[in-house]
Amino acid sequence: EPEVTQTPSHQVTQMGQEVILRCVPISNHLYFYWYRQILGQKVEFLVSFYNNEISEKSEIFDDQFSVERPDGSNFTLKIRSTKLEDSAMYFCASSGGEGTDTQYFGPGTRLTVL
Amino acid sequence: AQKITQTQPGMFVQEKEAVTLDCTYDTSDPSYGLFWYKQPSSGEMIFLIYQGSYDQQNATEGRYSLNFQKARKSANLVISASQLGDSAMYFCAMREYDTGRRALTFGSGTRLQVQP
């Protein structure tokens, strides 16, 4: 069964460093998303991406964040200068755009900023 | 205002019994979808079941079913014949279709523990 994959599973970085989180969405899906979940809190939407551009973003997704689909399979989230409060689980998701348009999530990347 | 409310931070259930996890929502959009996801301790988010606002019947998917009460704006997840592997966090989420937005809004989750 097709699934969303994410790498790495765990990333530790120093405050102020740039990180890139990688995702491979389900191959025939058209819409891609990033969500984050701070430890013990609810899952929060960051951004959605369609047709090589951002279609929607939340207040959390400020200038420190960017997304890119550098090739036909990968979808990345870059945090330019990490802060302590960026420590969270980051989930990539994808959906096909039709019917219920259910979003399928990857296993997540746990980002720890020291 | 909270769009998705899950009032049960934690629930216990005996193995093989049924359990209901509550979810209420708030929207003025007549077209919306409600999703339930399971998050085991390993951290991944697993899609379980979907209910559309215009669906005439309650959704079912194996041991999962939704008790959808549109007038009360509730979409409670029912897990029948609980198994030890059902122990996890369960999140209710909503998407509003008429806004054109695709973002899911999540509730705070319910931690279910299945006891042998």
PDB file of C-alpha atoms in Angstrom:
ATOM      1  CA  GLU A   1       0.000   0.000   0.000  1.00  0.00           C
ATOM      2  CA  PRO A   2       1.432   3.415  -0.942  1.00  0.00           C
ATOM      3  CA  GLU A   3       2.617   5.528   1.936  1.00  0.00           C
ATOM      4  CA  VAL A   4       4.185   8.851   2.736  1.00  0.00           C
ATOM      5  CA  THR A   5       7.784   8.598   3.864  1.00  0.00           C
ATOM      6  CA  GLN A   6       9.853  11.131   5.790  1.00  0.00           C
ATOM      7  CA  THR A   7      13.537  11.512   6.530  1.00  0.00           C
ATOM      8  CA  PRO A   8      15.204  11.781   8.916  1.00  0.00           C
ATOM      9  CA  SER A   9      13.121  10.276  11.692  1.00  0.00           C
ATOM     10  CA  HIS A  10      14.944  12.401  14.240  1.00  0.00           C
ATOM     11  CA  GLN A  11      16.999  15.560  13.727  1.00  0.00           C
ATOM     12  CA  VAL A  12      18.956  17.326  16.418  1.00  0.00           C
ATOM     13  CA  THR A  13      20.276  20.798  15.641  1.00  0.00           C
ATOM     14  CA  GLN A  14      21.716  23.834  17.331  1.00  0.00           C
ATOM     15  CA  MET A  15      19.679  26.999  17.661  1.00  0.00           C
ATOM     16  CA  GLY A  16      20.239  29.257  14.670  1.00  0.00           C
ATOM     17  CA  GLN A  17      21.083  26.437  12.288  1.00  0.00           C
ATOM     18  CA  GLU A  18      19.165  25.655   9.133  1.00  0.00           C
ATOM     19  CA  VAL A  19      17.369  22.339   8.812  1.00  0.00           C
ATOM     20  CA  ILE A  20      15.700  20.644   5.887  1.00  0.00           C
ATOM     21  CA  LEU A  21      13.068  18.022   6.490  1.00  0.00           C
ATOM     22  CA  ARG A  22      12.309  15.696   3.625  1.00  0.00           C
ATOM     23  CA  CYS A  23       9.183  13.920   2.522  1.00  0.00           C
ATOM     24  CA  VAL A  24       8.181  11.670  -0.328  1.00  0.00           C
ATOM     25  CA  PRO A  25       4.406  11.953  -0.801  1.00  0.00           C
ATOM     26  CA  ILE A  26       2.230   9.217  -2.268  1.00  0.00           C
ATOM     27  CA  SER A  27       3.124   9.114  -5.938  1.00  0.00           C
ATOM     28  CA  ASN A  28      -0.198  10.027  -7.579  1.00  0.00           C
ATOM     29  CA  HIS A  29      -1.157  12.660  -5.033  1.00  0.00           C
ATOM     30  CA  LEU A  30      -1.336  16.295  -6.027  1.00  0.00           C
ATOM     31  CA  TYR A  31      -1.573  18.145  -2.715  1.00  0.00           C
ATOM     32  CA  PHE A  32       1.139  18.209  -0.093  1.00  0.00           C
ATOM     33  CA  TYR A  33       1.099  19.492   3.453  1.00  0.00           C
ATOM     34  CA  TRP A  34       3.238  20.105   6.483  1.00  0.00           C
ATOM     35  CA  TYR A  35       1.884  19.987  10.022  1.00  0.00           C
ATOM     36  CA  ARG A  36       3.659  20.166  13.334  1.00  0.00           C
ATOM     37  CA  GLN A  37       2.921  18.813  16.777  1.00  0.00           C
ATOM     38  CA  ILE A  38       4.692  20.288  19.765  1.00  0.00           C
ATOM     39  CA  LEU A  39       5.120  17.621  22.429  1.00  0.00           C
ATOM     40  CA  GLY A  40       1.838  16.958  24.217  1.00  0.00           C
ATOM     41  CA  GLN A  41      -0.114  19.413  22.102  1.00  0.00           C
ATOM     42  CA  LYS A  42      -2.484  19.243  19.173  1.00  0.00           C
ATOM     43  CA  VAL A  43      -1.444  18.904  15.562  1.00  0.00           C
ATOM     44  CA  GLU A  44      -1.209  22.283  13.814  1.00  0.00           C
ATOM     45  CA  PHE A  45      -1.357  23.059  10.114  1.00  0.00           C
ATOM     46  CA  LEU A  46       1.634  24.853   8.606  1.00  0.00           C
ATOM     47  CA  VAL A  47       1.296  24.921   4.835  1.00  0.00           C
ATOM     48  CA  SER A  48      -0.259  23.294   1.797  1.00  0.00           C
ATOM     49  CA  PHE A  49       1.342  23.068  -1.632  1.00  0.00           C
ATOM     50  CA  TYR A  50      -0.177  22.442  -5.029  1.00  0.00           C
ATOM     51  CA  ASN A  51       1.057  22.833  -8.582  1.00  0.00           C
ATOM     52  CA  ASN A  52       4.473  23.977  -7.393  1.00  0.00           C
ATOM     53  CA  GLU A  53       3.273  26.789  -5.221  1.00  0.00           C
ATOM     54  CA  ILE A  54       1.968  27.418  -1.732  1.00  0.00           C
ATOM     55  CA  SER A  55      -1.825  27.304  -1.756  1.00  0.00           C
ATOM     56  CA  GLU A  56      -2.407  28.016   1.900  1.00  0.00           C
ATOM     57  CA  LYS A  57      -0.352  28.774   5.000  1.00  0.00           C
ATOM     58  CA  SER A  58      -0.979  29.395   8.655  1.00  0.00           C
ATOM     59  CA  GLU A  59       0.271  32.166  10.911  1.00  0.00           C
ATOM     60  CA  ILE A  60       2.961  29.813  12.154  1.00  0.00           C
ATOM     61  CA  PHE A  61       4.478  29.575   8.685  1.00  0.00           C
ATOM     62  CA  ASP A  62       6.481  32.797   8.746  1.00  0.00           C
ATOM     63  CA  ASP A  63       9.537  33.886   6.772  1.00  0.00           C
ATOM     64  CA  GLN A  64      11.693  31.389   8.618  1.00  0.00           C
ATOM     65  CA  PHE A  65       9.924  28.568   6.828  1.00  0.00           C
ATOM     66  CA  SER A  66       9.934  27.597   3.185  1.00  0.00           C
ATOM     67  CA  VAL A  67       8.794  24.618   1.158  1.00  0.00           C
ATOM     68  CA  GLU A  68       9.977  23.225  -2.104  1.00  0.00           C
ATOM     69  CA  ARG A  69       9.373  20.358  -4.474  1.00  0.00           C
ATOM     70  CA  PRO A  70      12.856  20.087  -5.933  1.00  0.00           C
ATOM     71  CA  ASP A  71      12.084  17.121  -8.166  1.00  0.00           C
ATOM     72  CA  GLY A  72       9.170  14.874  -9.070  1.00  0.00           C
ATOM     73  CA  SER A  73       9.120  12.977  -5.826  1.00  0.00           C
ATOM     74  CA  ASN A  74      10.495  14.969  -2.878  1.00  0.00           C
ATOM     75  CA  PHE A  75       8.773  17.682  -0.873  1.00  0.00           C
ATOM     76  CA  THR A  76      10.876  19.595   1.634  1.00  0.00           C
ATOM     77  CA  LEU A  77      10.373  21.925   4.569  1.00  0.00           C
ATOM     78  CA  LYS A  78      13.247  24.268   5.371  1.00  0.00           C
ATOM     79  CA  ILE A  79      13.604  26.176   8.603  1.00  0.00           C
ATOM     80  CA  ARG A  80      16.199  28.885   8.048  1.00  0.00           C
ATOM     81  CA  SER A  81      17.330  29.714  11.551  1.00  0.00           C
ATOM     82  CA  THR A  82      15.917  27.346  14.100  1.00  0.00           C
ATOM     83  CA  LYS A  83      14.632  28.472  17.471  1.00  0.00           C
ATOM     84  CA  LEU A  84      14.114  26.464  20.626  1.00  0.00           C
ATOM     85  CA  GLU A  85      10.362  26.685  20.109  1.00  0.00           C
ATOM     86  CA  ASP A  86      10.669  24.956  16.720  1.00  0.00           C
ATOM     87  CA  SER A  87      11.249  21.690  18.568  1.00  0.00           C
ATOM     88  CA  ALA A  88       8.334  19.505  17.557  1.00  0.00           C
ATOM     89  CA  MET A  89       7.252  16.554  15.483  1.00  0.00           C
ATOM     90  CA  TYR A  90       6.829  17.603  11.864  1.00  0.00           C
ATOM     91  CA  PHE A  91       4.412  15.627   9.740  1.00  0.00           C
ATOM     92  CA  CYS A  92       4.220  15.613   5.994  1.00  0.00           C
ATOM     93  CA  ALA A  93       0.904  14.608   4.421  1.00  0.00           C
ATOM     94  CA  SER A  94      -0.463  14.242   0.923  1.00  0.00           C
ATOM     95  CA  SER A  95      -3.881  13.920  -0.670  1.00  0.00           C
ATOM     96  CA  GLY A  96      -5.231  13.119  -4.089  1.00  0.00           C
ATOM     97  CA  GLY A  97      -7.568  16.077  -4.417  1.00  0.00           C
ATOM     98  CA  GLU A  98     -10.676  14.070  -5.262  1.00  0.00           C
ATOM     99  CA  GLY A  99     -13.604  12.648  -3.299  1.00  0.00           C
ATOM    100  CA  THR A 100     -13.021  12.910   0.421  1.00  0.00           C
ATOM    101  CA  ASP A 101      -9.504  14.175  -0.311  1.00  0.00           C
ATOM    102  CA  THR A 102      -8.239  12.332   2.754  1.00  0.00           C
ATOM    103  CA  GLN A 103      -4.802  13.416   3.878  1.00  0.00           C
ATOM    104  CA  TYR A 104      -2.383  10.582   4.553  1.00  0.00           C
ATOM    105  CA  PHE A 105       0.412  11.334   6.955  1.00  0.00           C
ATOM    106  CA  GLY A 106       4.010  10.259   7.050  1.00  0.00           C
ATOM    107  CA  PRO A 107       5.664   8.884  10.184  1.00  0.00           C
ATOM    108  CA  GLY A 108       6.991  12.300  11.162  1.00  0.00           C
ATOM    109  CA  THR A 109      10.386  13.859  11.854  1.00  0.00           C
ATOM    110  CA  ARG A 110      11.126  14.714  15.433  1.00  0.00           C
ATOM    111  CA  LEU A 111      13.107  17.958  15.456  1.00  0.00           C
ATOM    112  CA  THR A 112      15.034  18.839  18.589  1.00  0.00           C
ATOM    113  CA  VAL A 113      16.596  22.296  18.758  1.00  0.00           C
ATOM    114  CA  LEU A 114      19.259  22.715  21.442  1.00  0.00           C
TER     115      LEU A 114
ATOM    116  CA  ALA B   1     -13.077  29.665  19.420  1.00  0.00           C
ATOM    117  CA  GLN B   2     -12.306  25.975  19.439  1.00  0.00           C
ATOM    118  CA  LYS B   3     -13.450  24.375  16.217  1.00  0.00           C
ATOM    119  CA  ILE B   4     -12.857  20.810  17.369  1.00  0.00           C
ATOM    120  CA  THR B   5     -13.357  19.804  20.980  1.00  0.00           C
ATOM    121  CA  GLN B   6     -12.355  16.495  22.476  1.00  0.00           C
ATOM    122  CA  THR B   7     -13.369  16.606  26.114  1.00  0.00           C
ATOM    123  CA  GLN B   8     -11.830  13.321  27.235  1.00  0.00           C
ATOM    124  CA  PRO B   9      -8.080  13.665  27.771  1.00  0.00           C
ATOM    125  CA  GLY B  10      -7.880   9.986  28.726  1.00  0.00           C
ATOM    126  CA  MET B  11     -10.062   6.911  28.551  1.00  0.00           C
ATOM    127  CA  PHE B  12      -9.720   3.367  29.819  1.00  0.00           C
ATOM    128  CA  VAL B  13     -11.482   0.346  28.353  1.00  0.00           C
ATOM    129  CA  GLN B  14     -11.301  -3.354  28.994  1.00  0.00           C
ATOM    130  CA  GLU B  15     -10.134  -5.554  26.179  1.00  0.00           C
ATOM    131  CA  LYS B  16     -13.018  -6.793  23.979  1.00  0.00           C
ATOM    132  CA  GLU B  17     -15.367  -4.055  25.141  1.00  0.00           C
ATOM    133  CA  ALA B  18     -16.598  -1.130  23.052  1.00  0.00           C
ATOM    134  CA  VAL B  19     -15.538   2.452  23.715  1.00  0.00           C
ATOM    135  CA  THR B  20     -16.791   5.828  22.486  1.00  0.00           C
ATOM    136  CA  LEU B  21     -14.459   8.766  22.006  1.00  0.00           C
ATOM    137  CA  ASP B  22     -16.215  12.113  21.884  1.00  0.00           C
ATOM    138  CA  CYS B  23     -15.749  14.867  19.329  1.00  0.00           C
ATOM    139  CA  THR B  24     -17.788  18.015  18.903  1.00  0.00           C
ATOM    140  CA  TYR B  25     -17.161  20.607  16.254  1.00  0.00           C
ATOM    141  CA  ASP B  26     -18.137  24.114  15.340  1.00  0.00           C
ATOM    142  CA  THR B  27     -18.562  25.384  11.804  1.00  0.00           C
ATOM    143  CA  SER B  28     -20.908  27.547   9.775  1.00  0.00           C
ATOM    144  CA  ASP B  29     -19.819  25.860   6.569  1.00  0.00           C
ATOM    145  CA  PRO B  30     -22.599  23.485   5.374  1.00  0.00           C
ATOM    146  CA  SER B  31     -20.044  21.298   3.595  1.00  0.00           C
ATOM    147  CA  TYR B  32     -17.392  19.773   5.797  1.00  0.00           C
ATOM    148  CA  GLY B  33     -15.632  16.523   6.523  1.00  0.00           C
ATOM    149  CA  LEU B  34     -14.677  14.937   9.796  1.00  0.00           C
ATOM    150  CA  PHE B  35     -11.670  12.655  10.089  1.00  0.00           C
ATOM    151  CA  TRP B  36     -10.359  10.471  12.866  1.00  0.00           C
ATOM    152  CA  TYR B  37      -6.679   9.639  13.154  1.00  0.00           C
ATOM    153  CA  LYS B  38      -4.865   7.257  15.485  1.00  0.00           C
ATOM    154  CA  GLN B  39      -1.424   8.093  16.848  1.00  0.00           C
ATOM    155  CA  PRO B  40       0.315   5.159  18.538  1.00  0.00           C
ATOM    156  CA  SER B  41       3.264   5.706  20.843  1.00  0.00           C
ATOM    157  CA  SER B  42       5.573   5.346  17.833  1.00  0.00           C
ATOM    158  CA  GLY B  43       4.245   8.708  16.669  1.00  0.00           C
ATOM    159  CA  GLU B  44       2.807   8.203  13.207  1.00  0.00           C
ATOM    160  CA  MET B  45      -0.677   9.465  12.310  1.00  0.00           C
ATOM    161  CA  ILE B  46      -2.925   6.762  10.890  1.00  0.00           C
ATOM    162  CA  PHE B  47      -6.169   7.648   9.131  1.00  0.00           C
ATOM    163  CA  LEU B  48      -9.098   5.664  10.480  1.00  0.00           C
ATOM    164  CA  ILE B  49     -12.435   6.907   9.211  1.00  0.00           C
ATOM    165  CA  TYR B  50     -14.196   9.775   7.450  1.00  0.00           C
ATOM    166  CA  GLN B  51     -17.666  11.290   7.727  1.00  0.00           C
ATOM    167  CA  GLY B  52     -18.955  13.888   5.295  1.00  0.00           C
ATOM    168  CA  SER B  53     -21.563  16.446   6.352  1.00  0.00           C
ATOM    169  CA  TYR B  54     -23.924  15.322   3.616  1.00  0.00           C
ATOM    170  CA  ASP B  55     -23.509  11.609   4.224  1.00  0.00           C
ATOM    171  CA  GLN B  56     -26.860  10.074   5.043  1.00  0.00           C
ATOM    172  CA  GLN B  57     -25.436   7.157   6.960  1.00  0.00           C
ATOM    173  CA  ASN B  58     -22.918   6.882   9.741  1.00  0.00           C
ATOM    174  CA  ALA B  59     -19.500   5.838   8.481  1.00  0.00           C
ATOM    175  CA  THR B  60     -18.153   2.413   9.348  1.00  0.00           C
ATOM    176  CA  GLU B  61     -14.729   0.894   8.743  1.00  0.00           C
ATOM    177  CA  GLY B  62     -14.163  -2.500  10.278  1.00  0.00           C
ATOM    178  CA  ARG B  63     -14.269  -2.120  14.064  1.00  0.00           C
ATOM    179  CA  TYR B  64     -14.510   1.660  13.761  1.00  0.00           C
ATOM    180  CA  SER B  65     -17.790   3.496  13.343  1.00  0.00           C
ATOM    181  CA  LEU B  66     -18.893   7.073  13.678  1.00  0.00           C
ATOM    182  CA  ASN B  67     -21.901   8.182  15.688  1.00  0.00           C
ATOM    183  CA  PHE B  68     -22.616  11.303  13.634  1.00  0.00           C
ATOM    184  CA  GLN B  69     -25.224  13.631  15.077  1.00  0.00           C
ATOM    185  CA  LYS B  70     -25.282  16.620  12.778  1.00  0.00           C
ATOM    186  CA  ALA B  71     -27.784  18.720  14.730  1.00  0.00           C
ATOM    187  CA  ARG B  72     -25.666  18.334  17.856  1.00  0.00           C
ATOM    188  CA  LYS B  73     -22.444  18.835  15.875  1.00  0.00           C
ATOM    189  CA  SER B  74     -20.889  15.696  17.216  1.00  0.00           C
ATOM    190  CA  ALA B  75     -18.963  12.915  15.512  1.00  0.00           C
ATOM    191  CA  ASN B  76     -18.039  10.370  18.130  1.00  0.00           C
ATOM    192  CA  LEU B  77     -15.762   7.468  17.258  1.00  0.00           C
ATOM    193  CA  VAL B  78     -16.900   4.051  18.406  1.00  0.00           C
ATOM    194  CA  ILE B  79     -14.340   1.271  18.614  1.00  0.00           C
ATOM    195  CA  SER B  80     -15.913  -2.133  19.044  1.00  0.00           C
ATOM    196  CA  ALA B  81     -14.209  -5.188  20.537  1.00  0.00           C
ATOM    197  CA  SER B  82     -11.192  -3.226  21.780  1.00  0.00           C
ATOM    198  CA  GLN B  83      -7.760  -4.766  21.362  1.00  0.00           C
ATOM    199  CA  LEU B  84      -4.529  -4.029  23.195  1.00  0.00           C
ATOM    200  CA  GLY B  85      -3.178  -2.551  19.967  1.00  0.00           C
ATOM    201  CA  ASP B  86      -5.884   0.104  20.075  1.00  0.00           C
ATOM    202  CA  SER B  87      -4.029   1.846  22.904  1.00  0.00           C
ATOM    203  CA  ALA B  88      -3.038   5.188  21.365  1.00  0.00           C
ATOM    204  CA  MET B  89      -3.929   8.868  21.042  1.00  0.00           C
ATOM    205  CA  TYR B  90      -6.977   9.511  18.890  1.00  0.00           C
ATOM    206  CA  PHE B  91      -7.492  12.818  17.117  1.00  0.00           C
ATOM    207  CA  CYS B  92     -10.634  14.196  15.536  1.00  0.00           C
ATOM    208  CA  ALA B  93     -10.089  16.669  12.700  1.00  0.00           C
ATOM    209  CA  MET B  94     -12.265  18.745  10.417  1.00  0.00           C
ATOM    210  CA  ARG B  95     -11.974  20.254   6.992  1.00  0.00           C
ATOM    211  CA  GLU B  96     -14.383  22.915   5.722  1.00  0.00           C
ATOM    212  CA  TYR B  97     -14.931  22.494   1.987  1.00  0.00           C
ATOM    213  CA  ASP B  98     -16.755  25.657   0.984  1.00  0.00           C
ATOM    214  CA  THR B  99     -13.949  27.876   2.207  1.00  0.00           C
ATOM    215  CA  GLY B 100     -11.641  26.299  -0.335  1.00  0.00           C
ATOM    216  CA  ARG B 101      -9.152  25.653   2.424  1.00  0.00           C
ATOM    217  CA  ARG B 102      -7.561  22.247   2.714  1.00  0.00           C
ATOM    218  CA  ALA B 103      -6.090  22.627   6.175  1.00  0.00           C
ATOM    219  CA  LEU B 104      -7.258  20.154   8.757  1.00  0.00           C
ATOM    220  CA  THR B 105      -8.135  21.527  12.188  1.00  0.00           C
ATOM    221  CA  PHE B 106      -7.387  19.042  14.931  1.00  0.00           C
ATOM    222  CA  GLY B 107      -8.770  18.520  18.398  1.00  0.00           C
ATOM    223  CA  SER B 108      -6.528  18.041  21.401  1.00  0.00           C
ATOM    224  CA  GLY B 109      -6.881  14.280  21.313  1.00  0.00           C
ATOM    225  CA  THR B 110      -7.955  11.484  23.636  1.00  0.00           C
ATOM    226  CA  ARG B 111      -5.502   8.952  25.007  1.00  0.00           C
ATOM    227  CA  LEU B 112      -7.093   5.520  25.028  1.00  0.00           C
ATOM    228  CA  GLN B 113      -5.666   2.740  27.132  1.00  0.00           C
ATOM    229  CA  VAL B 114      -6.960  -0.763  26.616  1.00  0.00           C
ATOM    230  CA  GLN B 115      -6.554  -2.966  29.662  1.00  0.00           C
ATOM    231  CA  PRO B 116      -6.237  -6.756  29.501  1.00  0.00           C
TER     232      PRO B 116
END
